[in-house]
Amino acid sequence: MTMERDLKLSAKAQHTVWIAAAVFAATGFALQWWRMQSLTASMDQGILMQVLWNGLSGHPFESTLSSQLSTNVSHSGQLPALGYHRLGQHFTPALALWIPLVGVMGKWALPMLQVALITLAGLVLHQLARDELEPKLASWIPLAFYGANAVIAPCMLGNFTDLSQLPLCFFVLLLGLKRHSLPLIAPAALLMPLIREDTGVVLVGIGIWLGIRDRQRWPLAAALIAYGGSWVTIATNLLMPLFSDDNSKRFMVENFGQYLQGREQASSLEVLGLALQQPWILLRELITPPGDTFTYLLAQGLPLLMIPYLSIDSWLLMGLPLLGLLLAQGFNNPLSISIRYTYLVVPGLFVGTIFWWRHHQSLFRSRRLRRLWSGAIALSILFTISGNPNRSLSWLVPDSIQPWIYRSPMEQLTHGAAARSLIASIPADDSVAATTQLVPHLAAREALIRFPYNAIYLNRERQPTPVDWVAADLHNQIRFQQYPKELRGLKQNLSSIEILRKKGYGLVGFNSDVVLLHLNQTDNPSAAKQFETLKNQISQ
C-alpha cells in the first residue's frame, strides 16, 4: 500500500509540473507573439535574427546592425559595413545550431525558441529535483522556476538572448554529473562555453563545486575548470580579436573601465590583472550601490524563500558569475532582474536550493511554510507584471501614472498592423534603415541599419552606399513626448527625415505615425500632407 501511495503521489506531482510547464510555454508563446505584433520587440532581437539569417546564405554571424554598434562606428565615426562579424563583440558559435530553424520559421524562430528552451530547462530541473527529493517537494522547485521574475521577464517579456540556452545546458550537465552519465555530461560541458564568451566562467564554477563536494571526482572537476577557464581566455584574447577590436576597445572599457586607470583598451587578462592590483576598488564595486545589490538578491531569492543564500552549493555554483555582475558596470545595469544577465545566476541558484532541501525535507511538511512559499512565488509573478519589463505588458499596466499614459490592446495591435502593412511593400533584397521597433520585422536581409543614426553603409567593395528605403516609426515617441529624452529623439527623427527628403528620398508612405521613404522617388502627395500635419502638431 505504501508503494502504491508513493507512486500515486509521484504521478500527481509529475502531472502538476507538466501542467505548469504547459501554462508557462503557452503564456510565453502568447506574450512573444504579442511583442512582435505590437512592435515591442526591438534592436537586439533584430541583430541576432540577422546574424542567423545571413548564415542561410553562407555568411554566418555577419550583421550590419551589429556593425553599427562596433567601436569603428561608435568611436571612430566609420560607416556600418557589410561583412562585419558579430563574433568580435560576442563569441557565440552555439547560435549556429539554430540557423536551420530561422530558415523554417523566419522572424518567429528566435522568440519562440527562447520560450521552448526555458520551458525545457524547467522540466530538466524537475528531473534533477526528483533524484534528490521526495516527489511533492521536488515538484515545487520547477514551480518556483516558472514563477521567478528572473526567469519570466527575460524569457517572455524580452528580446531573444543567446544566454537563454544556458539554463537548459546547465541543468543537463548537473543531471549528468549526479547520475554519472557521460552521454549527458559530454555534450552539455562541451557546449556551455560556446554559448557566449563568458559562459565558460559558469563551467569553472561547476568544476569548483564538483571538486569540493565530490573529491573522488577531482580529475573531472579539474577538466571542467581547465576547459571553461581556458576557453574564456582563448576566446576573449585570441579568437575575438580576429574579427574586431570591439571586446578590448568597447566592452572591456564599458564594463570594467573603473579598473583601467584611464586606458582606452584592454584585454580580459589585462583587466583581471589591473583589478587584482586595486583591491579597494574591487571591494567598493562589490558592495555598491548597496540598494541595487540588495534588491537584486532579494528578487532572485524570493521565489525560493531566500533559501539559496543558506546553501553552500548555491554559492559555489552561482558565485563566479554573480561576482562578475557585481564587479561590472555598463549601459545596461547588470543587476537588473529583468534582463538576460540573470540567466548567468539563476541555474546555480536553483540547483543549490535542491541540495539544501535534500537535508531539510522535514521542513516541507509544514503547511505554513508551503503557504509562505506559494505566496512568495505569487509575489514574484506580481512584481514581474507590475514592473512591465520593456513595456511588454502595456496592454495591462499603464506606461505612466503621472502623466497618465495607457495604450489599449486594440490601439497597439492596430498600430502594429498598420506599420507591418506599410513596410511589407519593401522588397526582400533591398537595403533599409529603420527605427528600433521595426528592426525585428526587417532583419531577414543583408543590409539593415538603425535609423536615424545612419542611412548610409559600406557595401562589400567598401564603397559608401545609401539605403534604398527608410522606415521610421514615430508612434511611441509621439505618445511619450512629455519626456525630454523621447521629445529629443522625436525631433531628431523628424530632422533626419527632412534631410533625407532633400537628398532625393521620396515620402512614399505614411500610416499610423510610420513614415516610409524611398530613394530616387517622388513624394506621395497624400502621405506628404499627413506628415506635414504631424510636424505642425508637434511644433505647436
Coordinates of C-alpha atoms in Angstrom, one line a residue:
M1 CA 0.0 0.0 0.0
T2 CA 2.8 2.4 0.9
M3 CA 4.5 1.8 -2.5
E4 CA 1.2 2.3 -4.3
R5 CA 0.6 5.5 -2.4
D6 CA 4.1 6.8 -3.2
L7 CA 3.5 6.0 -6.9
K8 CA 0.3 8.0 -6.9
L9 CA 1.9 10.9 -5.2
S10 CA 4.8 10.9 -7.7
A11 CA 2.4 10.7 -10.6
K12 CA 0.3 13.6 -9.2
A13 CA 3.5 15.7 -8.7
Q14 CA 4.7 14.9 -12.2
H15 CA 1.3 15.9 -13.6
T16 CA 1.4 19.2 -11.7
V17 CA 4.8 20.0 -13.2
W18 CA 3.7 19.2 -16.7
I19 CA 0.6 21.5 -16.3
A20 CA 2.9 24.3 -15.0
A21 CA 5.2 23.8 -18.0
A22 CA 2.4 23.9 -20.4
V23 CA 0.9 27.1 -18.9
F24 CA 4.4 28.7 -18.9
A25 CA 5.0 27.7 -22.5
A26 CA 1.6 28.8 -23.7
T27 CA 1.8 32.1 -21.8
G28 CA 5.3 32.7 -23.2
F29 CA 4.4 31.9 -26.8
A30 CA 1.4 34.3 -26.5
L31 CA 3.4 37.1 -25.0
Q32 CA 6.2 36.8 -27.6
W33 CA 3.5 36.8 -30.3
W34 CA 2.1 39.9 -28.7
R35 CA 5.6 41.6 -28.6
M36 CA 6.0 41.0 -32.3
Q37 CA 2.5 42.1 -33.3
S38 CA 2.6 45.2 -31.1
L39 CA 6.1 46.2 -32.2
T40 CA 7.6 45.8 -28.7
A41 CA 10.5 43.6 -29.8
S42 CA 13.5 45.7 -30.7
M43 CA 17.1 46.1 -31.9
D44 CA 18.8 43.2 -30.0
Q45 CA 16.4 40.6 -31.4
G46 CA 16.9 42.0 -34.9
I47 CA 20.7 41.7 -34.5
L48 CA 20.5 38.0 -33.7
M49 CA 17.9 37.4 -36.4
Q50 CA 20.2 39.0 -39.0
V51 CA 23.2 37.1 -37.7
L52 CA 21.5 33.8 -38.2
W53 CA 19.6 34.7 -41.4
N54 CA 22.9 35.6 -43.0
G55 CA 24.1 32.1 -42.2
L56 CA 21.5 30.8 -44.6
S57 CA 23.3 32.5 -47.5
G58 CA 26.8 31.4 -46.4
H59 CA 27.7 34.5 -44.3
P60 CA 27.1 33.3 -40.7
F61 CA 27.4 35.9 -37.9
E62 CA 27.6 38.8 -40.2
S63 CA 25.4 41.8 -39.3
T64 CA 25.2 45.4 -40.4
L65 CA 23.1 46.1 -37.3
S66 CA 25.9 44.8 -35.1
S67 CA 28.5 46.7 -37.1
Q68 CA 26.6 49.9 -36.2
L69 CA 27.4 49.2 -32.5
S70 CA 31.1 48.4 -33.2
T71 CA 33.9 50.6 -32.0
N72 CA 34.7 51.5 -35.6
V73 CA 31.4 53.2 -35.9
S74 CA 30.7 54.4 -32.4
H75 CA 34.2 55.7 -31.6
S76 CA 35.9 56.2 -35.0
G77 CA 33.0 57.6 -36.9
Q78 CA 33.1 55.0 -39.7
L79 CA 30.0 53.7 -41.5
P80 CA 28.4 50.4 -40.7
A81 CA 29.6 47.7 -43.1
L82 CA 28.6 44.6 -44.9
G83 CA 30.9 41.7 -43.9
Y84 CA 31.2 42.7 -40.3
H85 CA 31.2 39.6 -38.0
R86 CA 29.4 39.9 -34.6
L87 CA 31.9 37.3 -33.2
G88 CA 34.2 40.2 -32.3
Q89 CA 31.5 41.6 -29.9
H90 CA 30.2 38.3 -28.5
F91 CA 31.7 34.9 -29.3
T92 CA 28.6 32.8 -29.7
P93 CA 29.2 29.8 -32.0
A94 CA 26.5 27.8 -30.4
L95 CA 23.9 30.0 -32.1
A96 CA 24.8 28.4 -35.4
L97 CA 22.7 25.4 -34.3
W98 CA 19.5 27.5 -34.9
I99 CA 20.3 28.7 -38.4
P100 CA 18.0 26.0 -40.0
L101 CA 15.2 27.0 -37.6
V102 CA 15.4 30.6 -38.8
G103 CA 15.2 29.3 -42.4
V104 CA 12.0 27.5 -41.5
M105 CA 10.2 29.9 -39.1
G106 CA 11.7 33.3 -40.1
K107 CA 11.3 36.1 -37.6
W108 CA 9.3 33.9 -35.3
A109 CA 12.1 31.4 -34.8
L110 CA 14.1 33.1 -32.0
P111 CA 11.3 34.4 -29.7
M112 CA 9.5 31.0 -29.8
L113 CA 12.8 29.1 -29.4
Q114 CA 13.6 31.1 -26.2
V115 CA 10.3 30.1 -24.6
A116 CA 10.8 26.5 -25.6
L117 CA 14.4 26.4 -24.2
I118 CA 13.4 27.8 -20.8
T119 CA 10.3 25.5 -20.6
L120 CA 12.5 22.5 -21.3
A121 CA 15.0 23.8 -18.7
G122 CA 12.3 23.7 -16.0
L123 CA 11.5 20.1 -16.9
V124 CA 15.1 19.0 -16.7
L125 CA 15.4 20.9 -13.4
H126 CA 12.5 18.8 -12.1
Q127 CA 14.3 15.6 -13.1
L128 CA 17.3 16.7 -11.1
A129 CA 15.0 17.6 -8.1
R130 CA 13.2 14.2 -8.3
D131 CA 16.5 12.4 -8.0
E132 CA 17.2 14.2 -4.7
L133 CA 13.9 15.0 -3.1
E134 CA 10.5 13.5 -2.2
P135 CA 8.0 13.9 -5.1
K136 CA 5.9 16.7 -3.8
L137 CA 8.8 18.8 -2.7
A138 CA 10.6 18.1 -6.0
S139 CA 7.6 19.5 -7.9
W140 CA 7.8 22.8 -6.1
I141 CA 11.3 23.6 -7.5
P142 CA 10.2 23.9 -11.1
L143 CA 7.0 25.7 -10.0
A144 CA 9.3 28.3 -8.4
F145 CA 11.4 28.4 -11.5
Y146 CA 8.5 29.1 -13.8
G147 CA 7.3 31.8 -11.3
A148 CA 10.6 33.6 -10.9
N149 CA 10.8 37.2 -12.0
A150 CA 14.4 36.5 -13.2
V151 CA 13.1 33.7 -15.5
I152 CA 9.8 35.2 -16.7
A153 CA 11.0 38.7 -17.6
P154 CA 13.9 37.9 -19.9
C155 CA 12.1 34.9 -21.4
M156 CA 8.6 36.1 -22.1
L157 CA 8.9 39.9 -22.0
G158 CA 12.4 40.5 -23.5
N159 CA 14.2 40.1 -26.8
F160 CA 15.8 36.8 -27.7
T161 CA 19.2 36.3 -26.0
D162 CA 21.9 33.8 -26.6
L163 CA 22.0 33.3 -22.8
S164 CA 18.6 31.6 -22.9
Q165 CA 20.5 28.5 -24.0
L166 CA 22.4 28.4 -20.7
P167 CA 19.8 27.1 -18.1
L168 CA 19.0 24.0 -20.1
C169 CA 22.7 23.3 -20.7
F170 CA 23.5 23.8 -17.0
F171 CA 20.7 21.6 -15.7
V172 CA 21.5 18.8 -18.2
L173 CA 25.2 18.9 -17.1
L174 CA 24.3 18.8 -13.4
L175 CA 21.8 15.9 -14.0
G176 CA 24.6 14.1 -15.8
L177 CA 27.1 14.7 -13.0
K178 CA 24.6 13.4 -10.4
R179 CA 23.7 10.3 -12.5
H180 CA 27.3 9.7 -13.6
S181 CA 26.0 9.8 -17.2
L182 CA 28.7 10.6 -19.8
P183 CA 26.1 11.0 -22.6
L184 CA 24.6 13.9 -20.6
I185 CA 27.9 15.3 -19.3
A186 CA 29.9 15.4 -22.5
P187 CA 27.6 17.4 -24.8
A188 CA 26.5 19.8 -22.1
A189 CA 30.0 20.5 -20.9
L190 CA 31.4 21.0 -24.4
L191 CA 28.5 23.3 -25.5
M192 CA 28.4 25.5 -22.4
P193 CA 31.4 27.7 -23.1
L194 CA 30.3 28.0 -26.8
I195 CA 27.1 29.8 -25.8
R196 CA 28.9 33.0 -25.1
E197 CA 32.5 34.1 -24.4
D198 CA 31.8 34.5 -20.7
T199 CA 29.7 31.3 -20.1
G200 CA 32.9 29.3 -19.6
V201 CA 33.1 31.0 -16.2
V202 CA 29.9 29.2 -15.3
L203 CA 31.5 25.9 -16.2
V204 CA 34.5 26.8 -14.0
G205 CA 32.1 27.3 -11.1
I206 CA 30.5 23.9 -11.7
G207 CA 34.0 22.4 -11.7
I208 CA 34.9 24.0 -8.4
W209 CA 31.6 22.8 -6.9
L210 CA 32.3 19.2 -8.0
G211 CA 35.8 19.3 -6.8
I212 CA 34.7 20.4 -3.3
R213 CA 31.6 18.4 -3.0
D214 CA 32.9 15.1 -4.5
R215 CA 36.6 15.0 -4.1
Q216 CA 36.9 11.5 -5.6
R217 CA 36.0 13.0 -9.0
W218 CA 38.7 15.7 -8.9
P219 CA 40.1 14.7 -12.4
L220 CA 36.7 15.5 -14.0
A221 CA 36.4 18.7 -11.9
A222 CA 39.9 19.8 -13.0
A223 CA 38.9 19.1 -16.6
L224 CA 35.8 21.2 -16.4
I225 CA 37.7 24.1 -14.7
A226 CA 40.6 23.9 -17.3
Y227 CA 38.2 23.7 -20.3
G228 CA 35.9 26.5 -19.1
G229 CA 38.7 28.8 -18.0
S230 CA 41.0 28.3 -21.0
W231 CA 38.1 28.8 -23.4
V232 CA 37.2 32.2 -21.9
T233 CA 40.9 33.2 -22.1
I234 CA 41.3 31.9 -25.7
A235 CA 38.0 33.3 -26.9
T236 CA 38.5 36.8 -25.5
N237 CA 42.2 37.2 -26.1
L238 CA 42.8 35.3 -29.3
L239 CA 39.6 34.5 -31.2
M240 CA 37.5 37.6 -30.8
P241 CA 40.3 40.0 -31.9
L242 CA 40.5 38.1 -35.2
F243 CA 37.1 39.7 -36.1
S244 CA 37.3 43.1 -34.5
D245 CA 38.7 45.2 -31.6
D246 CA 35.3 45.6 -30.0
N247 CA 36.0 43.4 -27.0
S248 CA 39.1 45.3 -25.9
K249 CA 38.2 48.8 -27.0
R250 CA 34.5 48.8 -26.2
F251 CA 33.2 46.0 -23.9
M252 CA 36.1 45.8 -21.5
V253 CA 36.1 49.6 -21.2
E254 CA 32.4 50.0 -20.8
N255 CA 32.0 47.1 -18.3
F256 CA 35.3 47.3 -16.4
G257 CA 36.6 50.8 -17.1
Q258 CA 36.8 51.6 -13.4
Y259 CA 39.8 49.3 -13.2
L260 CA 41.7 50.5 -16.3
Q261 CA 43.3 53.7 -14.9
G262 CA 42.4 55.7 -18.0
R263 CA 43.4 53.2 -20.6
E264 CA 41.3 53.2 -23.8
Q265 CA 41.6 49.5 -24.4
A266 CA 42.5 46.3 -22.5
S267 CA 42.2 42.5 -23.0
S268 CA 40.3 40.4 -20.4
L269 CA 43.6 39.3 -18.9
E270 CA 44.8 42.8 -18.6
V271 CA 41.5 43.8 -16.9
L272 CA 41.9 40.9 -14.5
G273 CA 45.5 41.9 -13.6
L274 CA 44.6 45.6 -13.1
A275 CA 41.6 44.7 -11.0
L276 CA 43.6 42.5 -8.7
Q277 CA 46.1 45.3 -8.2
Q278 CA 43.3 47.5 -6.9
P279 CA 41.6 45.6 -4.0
W280 CA 39.9 48.7 -2.6
I281 CA 38.2 49.4 -5.9
L282 CA 37.2 45.7 -6.1
L283 CA 35.7 45.9 -2.6
R284 CA 33.9 49.2 -3.4
E285 CA 32.4 47.7 -6.6
L286 CA 31.4 44.6 -4.8
I287 CA 29.2 46.3 -2.2
T288 CA 28.0 49.4 -4.1
P289 CA 25.4 50.5 -4.9
P290 CA 24.1 48.6 -1.9
G291 CA 20.4 49.3 -2.8
D292 CA 20.7 47.7 -6.2
T293 CA 22.6 44.8 -4.9
F294 CA 20.1 44.1 -2.1
T295 CA 17.1 44.4 -4.4
Y296 CA 18.7 42.1 -7.0
L297 CA 19.5 39.4 -4.4
L298 CA 16.0 39.8 -2.9
A299 CA 14.3 39.4 -6.3
Q300 CA 16.5 36.4 -7.2
G301 CA 15.8 34.6 -3.9
L302 CA 12.1 35.5 -3.4
P303 CA 10.5 32.6 -5.3
L304 CA 12.8 30.2 -3.3
L305 CA 12.1 31.8 0.1
M306 CA 15.7 33.1 0.2
I307 CA 16.9 29.5 0.8
P308 CA 19.7 29.8 -1.9
Y309 CA 21.6 32.1 0.4
L310 CA 21.7 29.4 3.1
S311 CA 23.1 26.9 0.7
I312 CA 26.8 26.4 0.2
D313 CA 26.1 24.6 -3.1
S314 CA 24.2 27.7 -4.4
W315 CA 27.1 30.0 -3.6
L316 CA 29.6 27.6 -5.2
L317 CA 27.5 27.2 -8.4
M318 CA 26.5 30.8 -8.8
G319 CA 29.4 32.6 -7.1
L320 CA 31.7 33.3 -10.0
P321 CA 29.0 34.7 -12.4
L322 CA 27.4 36.7 -9.6
L323 CA 30.8 38.1 -8.7
G324 CA 31.3 39.2 -12.3
L325 CA 27.9 41.0 -12.3
L326 CA 28.7 42.7 -9.0
L327 CA 32.1 43.9 -10.2
A328 CA 30.9 45.2 -13.6
Q329 CA 29.3 48.4 -14.7
G330 CA 27.7 49.3 -18.1
F331 CA 24.9 50.9 -20.0
N332 CA 22.6 48.0 -19.2
N333 CA 22.6 47.6 -15.4
P334 CA 24.0 44.1 -14.9
L335 CA 21.9 43.9 -11.7
S336 CA 18.6 44.4 -13.4
I337 CA 16.4 41.5 -12.6
S338 CA 14.5 41.7 -15.9
I339 CA 17.4 41.3 -18.5
R340 CA 19.4 38.5 -19.9
Y341 CA 22.3 38.5 -17.3
T342 CA 20.0 36.8 -14.8
Y343 CA 20.5 33.6 -16.7
L344 CA 24.1 33.5 -15.6
V345 CA 23.0 33.3 -11.9
V346 CA 19.6 31.5 -12.0
P347 CA 20.7 27.9 -12.7
G348 CA 23.2 27.7 -9.8
L349 CA 20.6 29.4 -7.5
F350 CA 18.0 26.7 -8.2
V351 CA 20.3 23.7 -8.2
G352 CA 21.9 24.8 -4.9
T353 CA 18.4 25.0 -3.4
I354 CA 17.7 21.4 -4.3
F355 CA 20.8 20.3 -2.5
W356 CA 19.8 22.3 0.6
W357 CA 16.4 20.8 0.7
R358 CA 17.9 17.3 0.5
H359 CA 19.0 17.7 4.1
H360 CA 15.9 19.6 5.3
Q361 CA 12.9 17.8 3.7
S362 CA 11.1 17.5 7.0
L363 CA 10.5 21.3 7.0
F364 CA 8.3 20.9 3.9
R365 CA 5.7 19.1 5.9
S366 CA 4.8 22.4 7.5
R367 CA 1.6 23.7 5.9
R368 CA 2.5 27.2 7.0
L369 CA 5.8 27.0 5.1
R370 CA 4.1 25.8 2.0
R371 CA 1.7 28.7 2.2
L372 CA 4.6 31.1 2.6
W373 CA 6.4 29.6 -0.4
S374 CA 3.3 29.7 -2.6
G375 CA 2.8 33.3 -1.6
A376 CA 6.4 34.2 -2.4
I377 CA 6.1 32.7 -5.9
A378 CA 2.8 34.6 -6.4
L379 CA 4.6 37.8 -5.2
S380 CA 7.4 37.2 -7.7
I381 CA 4.9 37.0 -10.5
L382 CA 3.1 40.1 -9.3
F383 CA 6.4 42.1 -9.2
T384 CA 7.1 40.9 -12.8
I385 CA 3.8 42.2 -14.0
S386 CA 3.9 45.5 -12.1
G387 CA 7.4 46.1 -13.4
N388 CA 6.2 45.9 -17.0
P389 CA 9.6 45.0 -18.4
N390 CA 10.3 46.5 -21.9
R391 CA 6.7 47.9 -21.9
S392 CA 5.7 44.4 -23.0
L393 CA 2.6 44.5 -20.7
S394 CA 1.4 48.0 -21.6
W395 CA -1.9 46.5 -22.6
L396 CA -2.4 45.6 -18.9
V397 CA -0.2 48.1 -17.0
P398 CA -0.1 51.8 -17.7
D399 CA 3.1 53.1 -19.1
S400 CA 2.9 56.1 -16.8
I401 CA 0.6 57.3 -14.0
Q402 CA 1.7 61.0 -14.0
P403 CA 1.2 61.9 -16.7
W404 CA -1.4 59.2 -17.5
I405 CA -0.3 57.2 -20.5
Y406 CA -2.1 54.0 -21.3
R407 CA -2.3 52.2 -24.7
S408 CA -5.2 49.8 -25.1
P409 CA -4.5 46.4 -26.6
M410 CA -6.6 47.3 -29.7
E411 CA -4.7 50.5 -30.2
Q412 CA -1.3 48.7 -30.1
L413 CA -2.4 45.9 -32.4
T414 CA -3.9 48.4 -34.9
H415 CA -0.7 50.4 -34.9
G416 CA 1.4 47.2 -35.3
A417 CA -0.8 46.0 -38.2
A418 CA -0.6 49.4 -40.0
A419 CA 3.2 49.5 -39.6
R420 CA 3.7 46.0 -40.9
S421 CA 1.4 46.7 -43.8
L422 CA 3.4 49.7 -44.8
I423 CA 6.9 48.0 -44.6
A424 CA 5.5 45.0 -46.4
S425 CA 6.0 46.9 -49.7
I426 CA 9.8 46.9 -49.2
P427 CA 11.4 44.2 -51.4
A428 CA 13.2 41.5 -49.5
D429 CA 16.6 42.2 -51.2
D430 CA 16.6 46.0 -50.7
S431 CA 18.7 47.8 -48.1
V432 CA 16.8 49.5 -45.3
A433 CA 17.4 52.0 -42.4
A434 CA 14.7 51.5 -39.7
T435 CA 13.8 52.6 -36.2
T436 CA 14.3 50.0 -33.5
Q437 CA 10.6 48.8 -33.3
L438 CA 10.7 47.9 -37.0
V439 CA 14.1 46.2 -37.0
P440 CA 13.0 42.6 -36.0
H441 CA 10.5 42.6 -38.9
L442 CA 13.1 43.7 -41.5
A443 CA 16.1 41.7 -40.2
A444 CA 15.9 39.0 -42.8
R445 CA 18.1 40.9 -45.3
E446 CA 21.8 41.6 -45.8
A447 CA 21.8 45.3 -45.3
L448 CA 19.7 46.8 -42.4
I449 CA 20.9 49.6 -40.2
R450 CA 19.2 51.6 -37.4
F451 CA 17.7 55.0 -38.2
P452 CA 18.3 57.8 -37.5
Y453 CA 21.9 57.1 -36.7
N454 CA 22.8 56.0 -40.2
A455 CA 21.3 55.9 -43.7
I456 CA 24.5 55.0 -45.5
Y457 CA 26.5 51.8 -45.2
L458 CA 29.7 50.3 -46.8
N459 CA 29.0 47.6 -49.3
R460 CA 31.2 44.6 -49.8
E461 CA 33.5 46.7 -52.0
R462 CA 33.8 49.1 -49.1
Q463 CA 32.0 51.8 -51.0
P464 CA 29.5 54.2 -49.2
T465 CA 26.0 53.2 -50.3
P466 CA 22.8 55.0 -49.4
V467 CA 20.0 52.6 -48.3
D468 CA 17.1 52.0 -50.7
W469 CA 14.4 52.6 -48.0
V470 CA 14.0 54.3 -44.7
A471 CA 11.2 53.3 -42.3
A472 CA 10.6 55.4 -39.2
D473 CA 8.0 54.6 -36.5
L474 CA 7.3 57.8 -34.6
H475 CA 4.3 56.5 -32.7
N476 CA 5.8 55.8 -29.3
Q477 CA 7.9 59.0 -29.3
I478 CA 4.8 61.0 -30.0
R479 CA 2.9 59.3 -27.2
F480 CA 5.8 59.9 -24.8
Q481 CA 6.9 63.3 -25.9
Q482 CA 6.2 64.7 -22.4
Y483 CA 9.6 63.2 -21.5
P484 CA 12.6 65.2 -22.7
K485 CA 14.5 62.2 -23.9
E486 CA 11.6 61.0 -26.1
L487 CA 11.0 64.5 -27.4
R488 CA 14.7 64.9 -28.4
G489 CA 14.5 61.6 -30.2
L490 CA 11.3 62.6 -32.0
K491 CA 12.8 65.9 -33.1
Q492 CA 16.0 64.1 -34.3
N493 CA 13.9 61.7 -36.3
L494 CA 11.9 64.4 -37.9
S495 CA 15.0 66.4 -38.7
S496 CA 16.8 63.4 -40.3
I497 CA 13.7 62.6 -42.4
E498 CA 13.7 66.2 -43.8
I499 CA 17.4 66.0 -44.6
L500 CA 16.9 62.7 -46.5
R501 CA 14.0 64.2 -48.4
K502 CA 16.3 67.0 -49.6
K503 CA 18.8 64.3 -50.7
G504 CA 16.4 62.5 -53.1
Y505 CA 14.3 60.3 -50.9
G506 CA 10.6 60.5 -51.6
L507 CA 8.0 60.2 -48.8
V508 CA 6.0 57.4 -50.4
G509 CA 4.0 56.2 -47.4
F510 CA 2.6 57.4 -44.1
N511 CA 0.3 55.5 -41.8
S512 CA -0.3 55.5 -38.0
D513 CA 2.8 57.7 -37.4
V514 CA 5.0 55.5 -39.5
V515 CA 7.0 57.2 -42.3
L516 CA 8.3 55.3 -45.4
L517 CA 10.9 56.9 -47.6
H518 CA 12.2 55.5 -50.9
L519 CA 15.4 56.6 -52.6
N520 CA 15.1 58.5 -56.0
Q521 CA 11.3 58.6 -55.8
T522 CA 8.8 61.5 -55.7
D523 CA 6.6 62.2 -52.7
N524 CA 3.2 60.6 -52.4
P525 CA 1.0 63.8 -52.1
S526 CA -1.3 62.3 -49.5
A527 CA 1.5 60.8 -47.4
A528 CA 3.5 64.1 -47.6
K529 CA 0.4 66.1 -46.5
Q530 CA -0.2 63.8 -43.4
F531 CA 3.5 64.1 -42.5
E532 CA 3.4 67.9 -42.7
T533 CA 0.3 67.9 -40.5
L534 CA 2.1 65.8 -37.9
K535 CA 5.1 68.1 -37.9
N536 CA 2.9 71.1 -37.4
Q537 CA 1.2 69.5 -34.4
I538 CA 4.5 68.6 -32.8
S539 CA 6.0 72.1 -33.3
Q540 CA 3.0 73.6 -31.5

